[in-house]
CSV table of C-alpha atoms in Angstrom, one decimal:
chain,number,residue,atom,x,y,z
N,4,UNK,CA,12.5,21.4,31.5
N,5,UNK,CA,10.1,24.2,32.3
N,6,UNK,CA,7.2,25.6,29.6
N,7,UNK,CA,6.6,28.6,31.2
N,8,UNK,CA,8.3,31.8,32.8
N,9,UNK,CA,6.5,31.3,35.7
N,10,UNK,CA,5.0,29.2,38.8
N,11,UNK,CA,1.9,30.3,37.2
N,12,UNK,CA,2.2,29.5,33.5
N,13,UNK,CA,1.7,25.8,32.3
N,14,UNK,CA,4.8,23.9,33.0
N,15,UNK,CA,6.3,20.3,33.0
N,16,UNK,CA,9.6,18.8,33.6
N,17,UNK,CA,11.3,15.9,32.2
N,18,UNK,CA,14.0,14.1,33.5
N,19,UNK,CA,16.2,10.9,32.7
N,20,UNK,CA,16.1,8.1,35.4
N,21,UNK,CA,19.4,7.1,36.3
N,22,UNK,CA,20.4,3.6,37.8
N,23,UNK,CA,18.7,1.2,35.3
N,24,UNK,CA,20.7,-2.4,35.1
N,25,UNK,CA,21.4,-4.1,31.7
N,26,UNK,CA,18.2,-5.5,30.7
N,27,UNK,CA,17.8,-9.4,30.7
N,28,UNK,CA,15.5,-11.6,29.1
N,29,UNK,CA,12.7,-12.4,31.5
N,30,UNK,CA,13.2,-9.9,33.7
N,31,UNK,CA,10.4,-7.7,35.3
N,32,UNK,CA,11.1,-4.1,33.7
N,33,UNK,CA,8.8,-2.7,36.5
N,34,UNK,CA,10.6,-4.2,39.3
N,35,UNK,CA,13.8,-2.7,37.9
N,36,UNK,CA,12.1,0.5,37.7
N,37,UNK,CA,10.9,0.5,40.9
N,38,UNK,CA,14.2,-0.5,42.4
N,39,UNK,CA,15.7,2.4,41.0
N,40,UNK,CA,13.5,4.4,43.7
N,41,UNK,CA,12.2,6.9,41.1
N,42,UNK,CA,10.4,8.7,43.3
N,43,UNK,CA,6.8,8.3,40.8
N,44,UNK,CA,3.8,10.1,42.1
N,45,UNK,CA,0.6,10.1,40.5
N,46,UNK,CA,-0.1,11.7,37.0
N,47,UNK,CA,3.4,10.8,36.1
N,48,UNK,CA,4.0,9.5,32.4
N,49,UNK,CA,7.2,6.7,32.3
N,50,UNK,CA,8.5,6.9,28.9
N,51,UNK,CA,10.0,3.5,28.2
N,52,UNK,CA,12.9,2.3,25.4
N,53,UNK,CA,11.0,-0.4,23.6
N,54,UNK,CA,15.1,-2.0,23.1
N,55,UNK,CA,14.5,-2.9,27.1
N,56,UNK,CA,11.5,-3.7,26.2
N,57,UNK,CA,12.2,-6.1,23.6
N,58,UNK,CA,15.4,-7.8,25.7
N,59,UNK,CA,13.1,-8.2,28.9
N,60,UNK,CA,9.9,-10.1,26.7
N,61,UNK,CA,13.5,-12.2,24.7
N,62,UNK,CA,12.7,-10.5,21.6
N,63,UNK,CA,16.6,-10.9,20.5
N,64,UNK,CA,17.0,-13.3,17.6
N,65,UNK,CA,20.1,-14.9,16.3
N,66,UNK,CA,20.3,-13.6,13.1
N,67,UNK,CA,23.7,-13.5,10.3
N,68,UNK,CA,21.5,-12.3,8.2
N,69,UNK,CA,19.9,-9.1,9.1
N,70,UNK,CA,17.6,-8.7,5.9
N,71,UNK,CA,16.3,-12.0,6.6
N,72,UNK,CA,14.6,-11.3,9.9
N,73,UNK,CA,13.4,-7.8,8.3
N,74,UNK,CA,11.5,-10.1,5.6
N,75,UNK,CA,10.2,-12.2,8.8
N,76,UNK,CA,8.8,-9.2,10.6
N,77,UNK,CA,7.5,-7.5,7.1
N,78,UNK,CA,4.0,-7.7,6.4
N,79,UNK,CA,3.7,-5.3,3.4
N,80,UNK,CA,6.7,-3.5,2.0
N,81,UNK,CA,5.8,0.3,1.2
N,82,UNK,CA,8.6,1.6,-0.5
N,83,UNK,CA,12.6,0.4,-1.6
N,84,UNK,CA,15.3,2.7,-2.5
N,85,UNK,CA,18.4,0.1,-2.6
N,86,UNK,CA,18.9,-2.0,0.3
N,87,UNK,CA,16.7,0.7,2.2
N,88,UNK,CA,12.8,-0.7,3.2
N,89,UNK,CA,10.0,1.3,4.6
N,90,UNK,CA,7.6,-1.8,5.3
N,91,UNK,CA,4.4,-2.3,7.8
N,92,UNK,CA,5.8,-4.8,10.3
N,93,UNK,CA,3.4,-7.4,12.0
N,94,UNK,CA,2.5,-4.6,14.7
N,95,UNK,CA,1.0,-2.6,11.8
N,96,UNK,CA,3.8,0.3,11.8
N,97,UNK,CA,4.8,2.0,9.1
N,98,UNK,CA,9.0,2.4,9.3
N,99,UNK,CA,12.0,1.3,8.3
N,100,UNK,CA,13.9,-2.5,8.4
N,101,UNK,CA,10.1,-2.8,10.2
N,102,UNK,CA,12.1,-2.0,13.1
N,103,UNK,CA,14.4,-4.7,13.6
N,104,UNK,CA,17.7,-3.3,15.2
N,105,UNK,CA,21.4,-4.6,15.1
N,106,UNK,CA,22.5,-1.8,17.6
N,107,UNK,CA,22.9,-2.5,21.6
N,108,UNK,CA,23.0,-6.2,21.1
N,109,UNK,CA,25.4,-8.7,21.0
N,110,UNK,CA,27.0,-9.1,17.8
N,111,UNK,CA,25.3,-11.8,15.6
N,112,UNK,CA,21.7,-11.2,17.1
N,113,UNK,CA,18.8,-8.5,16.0
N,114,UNK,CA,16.7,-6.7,18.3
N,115,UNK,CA,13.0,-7.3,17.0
N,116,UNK,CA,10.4,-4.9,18.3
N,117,UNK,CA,8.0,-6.2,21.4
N,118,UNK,CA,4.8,-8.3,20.0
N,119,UNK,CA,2.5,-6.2,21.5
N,120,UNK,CA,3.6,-2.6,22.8
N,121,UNK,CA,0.5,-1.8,24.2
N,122,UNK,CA,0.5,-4.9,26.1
N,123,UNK,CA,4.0,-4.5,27.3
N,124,UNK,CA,3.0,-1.2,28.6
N,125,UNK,CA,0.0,-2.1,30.4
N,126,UNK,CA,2.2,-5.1,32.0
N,127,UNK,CA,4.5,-2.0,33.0
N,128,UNK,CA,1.5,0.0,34.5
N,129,UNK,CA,0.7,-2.7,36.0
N,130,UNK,CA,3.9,-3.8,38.1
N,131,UNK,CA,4.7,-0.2,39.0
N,132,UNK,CA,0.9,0.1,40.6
N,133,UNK,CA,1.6,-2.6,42.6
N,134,UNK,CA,5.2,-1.7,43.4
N,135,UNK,CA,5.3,1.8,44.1
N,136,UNK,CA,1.3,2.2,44.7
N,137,UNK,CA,1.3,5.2,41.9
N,138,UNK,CA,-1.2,5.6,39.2
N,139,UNK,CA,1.2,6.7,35.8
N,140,UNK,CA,1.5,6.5,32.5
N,141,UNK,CA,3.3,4.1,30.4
N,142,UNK,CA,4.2,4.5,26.8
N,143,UNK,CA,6.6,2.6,25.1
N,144,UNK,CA,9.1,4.3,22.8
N,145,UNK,CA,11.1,4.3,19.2
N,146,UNK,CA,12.5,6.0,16.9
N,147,UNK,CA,11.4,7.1,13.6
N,148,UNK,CA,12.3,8.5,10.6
N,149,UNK,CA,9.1,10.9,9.2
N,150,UNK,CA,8.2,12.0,5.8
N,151,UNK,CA,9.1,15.2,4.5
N,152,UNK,CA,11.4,16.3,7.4
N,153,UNK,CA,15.2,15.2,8.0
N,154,UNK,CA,16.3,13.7,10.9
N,155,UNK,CA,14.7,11.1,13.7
N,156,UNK,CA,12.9,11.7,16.5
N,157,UNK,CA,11.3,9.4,19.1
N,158,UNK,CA,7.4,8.4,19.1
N,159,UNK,CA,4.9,6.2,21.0
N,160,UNK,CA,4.2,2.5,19.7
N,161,UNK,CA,2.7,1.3,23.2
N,162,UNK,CA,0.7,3.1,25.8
N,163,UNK,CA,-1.0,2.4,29.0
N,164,UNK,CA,-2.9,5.3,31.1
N,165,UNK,CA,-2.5,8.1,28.5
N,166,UNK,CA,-4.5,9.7,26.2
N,167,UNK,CA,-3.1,9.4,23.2
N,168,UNK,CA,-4.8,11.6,21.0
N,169,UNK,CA,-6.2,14.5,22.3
N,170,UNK,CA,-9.3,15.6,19.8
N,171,UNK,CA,-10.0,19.2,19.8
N,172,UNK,CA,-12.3,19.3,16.8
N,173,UNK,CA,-15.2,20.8,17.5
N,174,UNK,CA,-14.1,23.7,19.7
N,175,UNK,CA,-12.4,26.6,18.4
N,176,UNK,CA,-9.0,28.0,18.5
N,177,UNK,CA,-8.3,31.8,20.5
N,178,UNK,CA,-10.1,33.9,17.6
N,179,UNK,CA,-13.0,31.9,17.6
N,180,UNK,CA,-12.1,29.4,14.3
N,181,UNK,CA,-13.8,26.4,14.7
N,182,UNK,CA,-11.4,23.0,14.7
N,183,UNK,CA,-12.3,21.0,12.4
N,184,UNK,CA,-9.3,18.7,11.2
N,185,UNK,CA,-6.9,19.0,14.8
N,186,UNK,CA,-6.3,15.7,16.3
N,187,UNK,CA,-3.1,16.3,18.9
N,188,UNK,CA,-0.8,13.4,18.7
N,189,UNK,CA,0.2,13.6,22.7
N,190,UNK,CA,2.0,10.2,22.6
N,191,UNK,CA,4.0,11.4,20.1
N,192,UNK,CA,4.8,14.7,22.0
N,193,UNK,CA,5.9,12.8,25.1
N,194,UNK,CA,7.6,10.7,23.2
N,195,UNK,CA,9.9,12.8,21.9
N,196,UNK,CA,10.2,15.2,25.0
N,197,UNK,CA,11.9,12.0,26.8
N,198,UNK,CA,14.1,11.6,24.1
N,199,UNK,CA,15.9,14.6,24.8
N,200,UNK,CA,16.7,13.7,27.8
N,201,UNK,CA,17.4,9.9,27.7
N,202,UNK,CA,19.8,10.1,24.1
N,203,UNK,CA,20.5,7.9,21.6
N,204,UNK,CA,23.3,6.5,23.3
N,205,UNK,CA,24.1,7.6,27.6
N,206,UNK,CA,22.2,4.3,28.9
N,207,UNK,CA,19.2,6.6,30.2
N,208,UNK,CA,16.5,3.8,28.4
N,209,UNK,CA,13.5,5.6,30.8
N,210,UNK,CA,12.6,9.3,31.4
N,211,UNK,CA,9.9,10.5,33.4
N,212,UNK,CA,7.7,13.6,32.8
N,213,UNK,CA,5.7,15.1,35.3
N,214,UNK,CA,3.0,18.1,35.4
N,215,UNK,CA,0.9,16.7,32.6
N,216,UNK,CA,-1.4,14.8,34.7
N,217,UNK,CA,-4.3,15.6,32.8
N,218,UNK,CA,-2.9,12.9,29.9
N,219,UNK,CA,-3.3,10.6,32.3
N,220,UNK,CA,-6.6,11.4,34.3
N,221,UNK,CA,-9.4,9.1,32.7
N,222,UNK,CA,-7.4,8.2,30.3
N,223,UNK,CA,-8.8,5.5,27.8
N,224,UNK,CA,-7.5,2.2,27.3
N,225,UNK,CA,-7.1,2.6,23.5
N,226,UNK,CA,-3.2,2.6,23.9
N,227,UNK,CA,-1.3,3.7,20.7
N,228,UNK,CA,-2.8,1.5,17.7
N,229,UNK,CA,-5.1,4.4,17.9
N,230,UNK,CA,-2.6,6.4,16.5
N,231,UNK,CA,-2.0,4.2,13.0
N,232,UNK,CA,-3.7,5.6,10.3
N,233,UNK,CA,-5.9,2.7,8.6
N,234,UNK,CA,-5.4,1.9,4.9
N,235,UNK,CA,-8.5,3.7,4.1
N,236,UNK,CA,-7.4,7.0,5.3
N,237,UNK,CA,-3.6,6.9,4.3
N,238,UNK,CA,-3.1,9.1,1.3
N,239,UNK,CA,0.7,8.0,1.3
N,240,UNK,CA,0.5,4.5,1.6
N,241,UNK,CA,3.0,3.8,-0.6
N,242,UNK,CA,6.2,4.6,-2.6
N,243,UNK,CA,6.8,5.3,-5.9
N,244,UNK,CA,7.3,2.3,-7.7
N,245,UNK,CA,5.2,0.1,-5.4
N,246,UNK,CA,2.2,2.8,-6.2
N,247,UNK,CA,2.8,2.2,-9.6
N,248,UNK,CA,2.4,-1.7,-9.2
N,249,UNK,CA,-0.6,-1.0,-6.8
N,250,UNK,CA,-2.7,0.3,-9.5
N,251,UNK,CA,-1.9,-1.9,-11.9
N,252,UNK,CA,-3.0,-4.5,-9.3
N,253,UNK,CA,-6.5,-2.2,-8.8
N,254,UNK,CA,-7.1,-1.6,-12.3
N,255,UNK,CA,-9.6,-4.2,-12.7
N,256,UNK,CA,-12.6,-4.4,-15.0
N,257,UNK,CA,-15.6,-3.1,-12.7
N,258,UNK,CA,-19.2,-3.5,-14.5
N,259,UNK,CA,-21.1,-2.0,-11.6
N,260,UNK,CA,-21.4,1.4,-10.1
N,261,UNK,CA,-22.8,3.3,-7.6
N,262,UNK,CA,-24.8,6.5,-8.0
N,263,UNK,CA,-22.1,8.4,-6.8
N,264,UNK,CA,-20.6,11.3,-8.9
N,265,UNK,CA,-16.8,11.0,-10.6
N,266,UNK,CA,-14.8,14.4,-9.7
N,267,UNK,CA,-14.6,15.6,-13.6
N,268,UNK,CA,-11.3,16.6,-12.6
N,269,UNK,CA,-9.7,13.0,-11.8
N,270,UNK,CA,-10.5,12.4,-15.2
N,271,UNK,CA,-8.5,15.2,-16.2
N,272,UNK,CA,-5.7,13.7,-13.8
N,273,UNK,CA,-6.2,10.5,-15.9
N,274,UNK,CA,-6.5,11.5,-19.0
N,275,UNK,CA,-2.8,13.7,-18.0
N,276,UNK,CA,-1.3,10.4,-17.1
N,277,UNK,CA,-2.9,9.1,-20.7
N,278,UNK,CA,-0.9,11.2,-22.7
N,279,UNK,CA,2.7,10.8,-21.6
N,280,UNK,CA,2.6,7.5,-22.8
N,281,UNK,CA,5.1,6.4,-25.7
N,282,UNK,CA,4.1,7.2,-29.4
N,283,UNK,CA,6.3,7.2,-32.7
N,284,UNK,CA,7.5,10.3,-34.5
N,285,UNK,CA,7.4,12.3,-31.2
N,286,UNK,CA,3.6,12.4,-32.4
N,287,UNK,CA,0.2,12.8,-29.9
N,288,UNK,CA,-2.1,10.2,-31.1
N,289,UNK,CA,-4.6,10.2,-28.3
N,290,UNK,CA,-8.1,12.3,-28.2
N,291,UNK,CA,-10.6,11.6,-25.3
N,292,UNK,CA,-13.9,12.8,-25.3
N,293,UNK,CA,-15.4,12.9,-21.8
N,294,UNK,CA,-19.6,12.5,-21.8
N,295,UNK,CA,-20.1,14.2,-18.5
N,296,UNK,CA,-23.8,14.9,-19.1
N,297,UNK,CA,-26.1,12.4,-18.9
N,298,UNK,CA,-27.9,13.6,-22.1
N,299,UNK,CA,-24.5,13.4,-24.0
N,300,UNK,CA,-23.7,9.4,-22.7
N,301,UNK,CA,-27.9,8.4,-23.6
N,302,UNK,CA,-27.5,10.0,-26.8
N,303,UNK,CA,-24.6,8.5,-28.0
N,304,UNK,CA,-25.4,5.0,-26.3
N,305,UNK,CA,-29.1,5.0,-28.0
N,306,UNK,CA,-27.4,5.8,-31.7
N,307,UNK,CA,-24.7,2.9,-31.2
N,308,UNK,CA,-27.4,0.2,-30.0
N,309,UNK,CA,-29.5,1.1,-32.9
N,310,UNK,CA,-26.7,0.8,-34.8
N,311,UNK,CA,-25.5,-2.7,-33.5
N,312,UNK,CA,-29.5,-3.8,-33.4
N,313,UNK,CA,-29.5,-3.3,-37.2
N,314,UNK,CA,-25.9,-5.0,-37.2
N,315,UNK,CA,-26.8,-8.1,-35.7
N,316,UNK,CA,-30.1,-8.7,-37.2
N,317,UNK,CA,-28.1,-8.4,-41.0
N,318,UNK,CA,-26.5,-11.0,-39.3
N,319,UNK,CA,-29.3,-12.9,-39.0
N,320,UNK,CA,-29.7,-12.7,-35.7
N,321,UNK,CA,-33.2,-13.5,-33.8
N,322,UNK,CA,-34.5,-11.4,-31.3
N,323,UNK,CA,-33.5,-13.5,-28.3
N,324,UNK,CA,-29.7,-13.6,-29.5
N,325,UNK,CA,-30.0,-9.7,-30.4
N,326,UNK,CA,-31.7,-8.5,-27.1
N,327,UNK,CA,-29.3,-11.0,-24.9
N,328,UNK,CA,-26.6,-9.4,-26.6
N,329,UNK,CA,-27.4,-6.0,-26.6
N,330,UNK,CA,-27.9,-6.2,-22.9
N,331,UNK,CA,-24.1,-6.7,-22.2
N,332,UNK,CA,-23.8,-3.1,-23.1
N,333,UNK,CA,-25.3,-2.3,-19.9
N,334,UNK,CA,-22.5,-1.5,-18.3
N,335,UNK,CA,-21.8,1.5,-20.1
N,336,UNK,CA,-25.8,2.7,-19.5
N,337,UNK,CA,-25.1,2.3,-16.2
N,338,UNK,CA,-22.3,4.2,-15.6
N,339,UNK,CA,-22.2,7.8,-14.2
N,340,UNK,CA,-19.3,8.6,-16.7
N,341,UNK,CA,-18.2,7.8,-20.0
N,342,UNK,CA,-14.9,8.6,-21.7
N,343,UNK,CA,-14.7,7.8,-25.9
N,344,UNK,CA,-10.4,7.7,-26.3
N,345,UNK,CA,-9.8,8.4,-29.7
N,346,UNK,CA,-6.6,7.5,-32.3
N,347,UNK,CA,-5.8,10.1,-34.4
N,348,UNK,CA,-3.2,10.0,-37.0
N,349,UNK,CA,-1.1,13.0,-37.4
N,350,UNK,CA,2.2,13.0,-37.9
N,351,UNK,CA,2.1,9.5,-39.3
N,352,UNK,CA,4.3,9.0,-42.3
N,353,UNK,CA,2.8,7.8,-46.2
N,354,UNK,CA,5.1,5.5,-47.7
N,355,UNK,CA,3.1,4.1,-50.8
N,356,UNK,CA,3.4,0.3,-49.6
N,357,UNK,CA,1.0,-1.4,-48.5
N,358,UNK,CA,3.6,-3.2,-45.6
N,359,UNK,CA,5.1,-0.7,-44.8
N,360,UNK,CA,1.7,1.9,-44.4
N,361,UNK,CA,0.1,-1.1,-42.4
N,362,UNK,CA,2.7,-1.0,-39.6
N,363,UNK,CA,3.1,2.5,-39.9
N,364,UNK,CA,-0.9,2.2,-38.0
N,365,UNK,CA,0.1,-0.4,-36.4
N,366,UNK,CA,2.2,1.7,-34.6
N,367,UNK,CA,-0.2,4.1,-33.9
N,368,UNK,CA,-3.0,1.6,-32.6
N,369,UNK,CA,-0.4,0.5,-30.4
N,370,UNK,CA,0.6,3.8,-28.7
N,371,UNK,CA,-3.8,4.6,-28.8
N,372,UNK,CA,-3.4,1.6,-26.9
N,373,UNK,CA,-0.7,2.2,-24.4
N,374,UNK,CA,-2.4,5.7,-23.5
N,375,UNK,CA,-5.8,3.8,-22.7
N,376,UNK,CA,-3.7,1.7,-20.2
N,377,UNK,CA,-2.4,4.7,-18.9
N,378,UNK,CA,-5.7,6.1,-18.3
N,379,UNK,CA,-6.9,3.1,-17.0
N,380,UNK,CA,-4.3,2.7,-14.6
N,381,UNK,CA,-4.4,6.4,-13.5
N,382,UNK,CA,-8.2,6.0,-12.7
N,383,UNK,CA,-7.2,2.9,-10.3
N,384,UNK,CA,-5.1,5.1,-8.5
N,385,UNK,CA,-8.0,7.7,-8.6
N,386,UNK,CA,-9.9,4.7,-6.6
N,387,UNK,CA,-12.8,4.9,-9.8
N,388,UNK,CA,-13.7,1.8,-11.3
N,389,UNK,CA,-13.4,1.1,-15.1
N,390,UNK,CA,-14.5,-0.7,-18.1
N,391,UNK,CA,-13.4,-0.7,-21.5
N,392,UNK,CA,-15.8,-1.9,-24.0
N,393,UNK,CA,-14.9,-2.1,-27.8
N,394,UNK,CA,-18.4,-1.4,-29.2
N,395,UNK,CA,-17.3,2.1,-30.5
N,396,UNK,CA,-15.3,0.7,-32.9
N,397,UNK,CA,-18.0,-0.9,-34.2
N,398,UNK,CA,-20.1,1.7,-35.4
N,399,UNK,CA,-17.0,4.7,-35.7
N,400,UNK,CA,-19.3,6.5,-38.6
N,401,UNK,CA,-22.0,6.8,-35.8
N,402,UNK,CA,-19.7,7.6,-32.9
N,403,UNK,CA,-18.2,10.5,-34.9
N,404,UNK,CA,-21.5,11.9,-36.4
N,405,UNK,CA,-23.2,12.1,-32.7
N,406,UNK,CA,-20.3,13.6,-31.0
N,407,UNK,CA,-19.5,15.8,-33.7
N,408,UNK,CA,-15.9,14.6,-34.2
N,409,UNK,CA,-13.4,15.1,-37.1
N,410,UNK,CA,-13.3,12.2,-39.5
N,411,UNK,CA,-9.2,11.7,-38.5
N,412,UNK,CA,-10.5,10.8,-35.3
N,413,UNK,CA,-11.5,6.8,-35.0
N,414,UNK,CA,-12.9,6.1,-31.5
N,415,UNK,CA,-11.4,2.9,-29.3
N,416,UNK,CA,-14.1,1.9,-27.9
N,417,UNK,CA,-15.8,3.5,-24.8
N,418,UNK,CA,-14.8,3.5,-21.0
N,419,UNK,CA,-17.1,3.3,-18.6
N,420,UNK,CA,-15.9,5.3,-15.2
N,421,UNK,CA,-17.2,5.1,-11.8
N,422,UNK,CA,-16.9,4.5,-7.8
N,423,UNK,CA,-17.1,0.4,-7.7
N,424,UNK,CA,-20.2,-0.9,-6.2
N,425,UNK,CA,-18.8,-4.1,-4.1
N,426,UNK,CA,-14.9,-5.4,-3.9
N,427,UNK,CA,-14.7,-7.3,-7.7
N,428,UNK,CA,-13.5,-10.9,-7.2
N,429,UNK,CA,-10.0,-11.7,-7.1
N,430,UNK,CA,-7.9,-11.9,-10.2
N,431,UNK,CA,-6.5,-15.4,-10.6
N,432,UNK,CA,-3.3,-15.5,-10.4
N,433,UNK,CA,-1.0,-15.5,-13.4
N,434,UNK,CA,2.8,-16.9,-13.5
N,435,UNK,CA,4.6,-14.0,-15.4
N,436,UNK,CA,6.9,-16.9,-16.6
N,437,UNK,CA,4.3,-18.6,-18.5
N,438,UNK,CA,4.7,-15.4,-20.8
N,439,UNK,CA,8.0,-14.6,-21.3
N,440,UNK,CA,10.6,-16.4,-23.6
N,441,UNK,CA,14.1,-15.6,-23.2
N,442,UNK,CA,16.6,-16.0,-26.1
């Protein structure tokens, strides 16, 4: 395969290499290569099957049950559509049945992917270096479904002697644009350029592409775990459903923040998720007032702990008690964003009973209720911490008077948003079964 029109434009070629034996367990895949007489010279890049891979380092399993070794090899599943899993698999890949394959292997048994790819491609390196005296490149091959785009395609989980990644940010492109987000995935691209060569299914496990030297010269021994995104930076790092129970998981009760603004507008995104939750009489009983000034959030919090100051000492509380208390609202001083959700009852029928006009707001506190969550949950997913403290509904008359709010409008308590300072301690765990009761 040529890039170029000419001798003189950039050009590589890419060829299958015939004559490779059924692969064994325990045998020495760079002996067979080299037997093959492939005629390697250096600057070469040897794209290797990871199947062969896999037989040659034994990694065939007898499994009836082909879901059961998937759940072995799973380390975190990402998304589930039916019997269809996208998981992270013990070598930290994101794909699907975390790569364990019931094709080109004897019927009863599962191909599992090697342990270590990079490893097995350095071994590779290795044995041809000594075989054939040629300094190449090794990357280990499979396929891979993508998101977004149909169709599968070939990519690099192991590498030896290639540069992975090629960085260009920092230069500029042919108009003079700096680069400031282009990171070449080169594994990938030879990857895929042996796979159309070597097929799916001729018996051609290992292609060879030459004129690309420069992938190989000084190349760094970072092999292709460089080229998993980490958790941190993964802005699709999970499905639908399992996003859902992710930030149920995250929405924790964080007391401490760090000085670090809140984007006004993933409140917004919050407060969108707030208000699609469940209310009666196809009615909208949620308000939230968002204190983005710091003026606004001392205001209001100095009126409500004078307020609760004179509560508690009617209660005959003495300083000590009144001050220890009064210092638990802290958490909403100290955060960098305060949001007052409000119930508001429009649209709520009168019925003249006492019973039955009870549960009719009962009704409504619960919807109030499931949009908070909502909001809550939303701002997990936002990655801002949250607090919800009652102490609005303490001192509504007060609430309403400083923020110049309709008398419909009772508050539910105040939420305190910001980035967490620190990783809160782990929930303890809670058997779901403990709360249910089944009739």
């Amino acid at each position: 395969m040529s890039a170029g029109p000419a001798d003189t434009a950039p050009s590589y070629r890419v060829w299958a290499l015939p004559g490779m034996p059924e692969v064994r367990a325990g045998d020495d895949l760079a002996k067979l290569i080299a037997a093959t007489e492939p005629g390697l010279a250096d600057g070469d890049v040897l794209l290797v099957t990871s199947k062969i891979v896999s037989k040659a380092e034994g990694r065939i399993v007898q499994a009836e049950d082909r879901e059961a070794a998937i759940d072995a090899e799973t380390v975190r599943v990402v998304a589930r559509r039916g019997t269809l899993r996208i998981v992270e698999n013990r070598q930290g890949l994101v794909m699907a049945a975390a790569g364990v394959d019931a094709s080109n292997t004897p019927a009863g048994t599962v191909l599992l992917l090697p342990e270590d790819p990079d490893a097995s491609a350095r071994l590779i390196r290795d044995g041809l270096r000594d075989a054939l005296g040629v300094d190449v490149g090794v990357v280990v091959t499979d396929t891979f479904g993508r998101p977004w785009r149909n169709g599968l395609t070939d990519v690099a989980i192991g590498a030896a002697g290639v540069k992975v990644l090629d960085d260009l940010r920092g230069g500029t492109d042919g108009f003079g644009n700096p680069l400031s987000a282009t990171v070449v995935a080169t594994a990938d691209e030879l990857a895929s350029a042996g796979d159309l060569v070597k097929g799916k299914a001729a018996g051609l496990p290992v292609a060879v592409v030459r004129g690309l030297g420069h992938v190989v010269a000084d190349a760094p021994e970072e092999g292709a775990r460089a080229m998993v995104r980490v958790a941190a930076d993964d802005m699709f790092r999970l499905g639908t459903s399992e996003a859902v129970r992710e930030a149920l998981n995250l929405r924790r009760t964080v007391r401490e923040f760090t000085d670090e603004p809140v984007d006004p507008g993933a409140v917004r995104r919050a407060v969108a998720a707030a208000v699609t939750a469940p209310a009666p009489h196809h009615t909208t009983p949620w308000r939230f007032v968002l204190l983005e000034s710091e003026k606004a959030r001392v205001r209001l919090l100095d009126a409500m702990r004078d307020a609760w100051i004179a509560d508690l000492r009617r209660d005959g509380r003495g300083e000590e008690s009144v001050a220890r208390r009064v210092r638990r609202g802290d958490v909403l001083r100290n955060a960098p964003y305060l949001a007052v959700p409000c119930l508001v009852m429009d649209g709520s029928h009168t019925y003249g009973d006492e019973r039955r006009d009870t549960a009719e707001r009962e009704m409504f506190v619960v919807a109030a209720g499931a949009g908070v969550q909502n909001f809550l949950v939303a701002l997990a997913g936002e990655r801002l911490g949250s607090a919800w403290v009652s102490s609005t509904m303490f001192c509504r008359s007060v609430v309403r008077e400083v923020l110049d709010l309709p008398d419909t409008w009772d508050p539910l308590g105040a939420v305190a948003v910001g980035h967490p300072k620190g990783t809160p301690p782990a929930r303890a765990p809670r058997d779901a079964g403990a709360f249910v009761t089944v009739r």
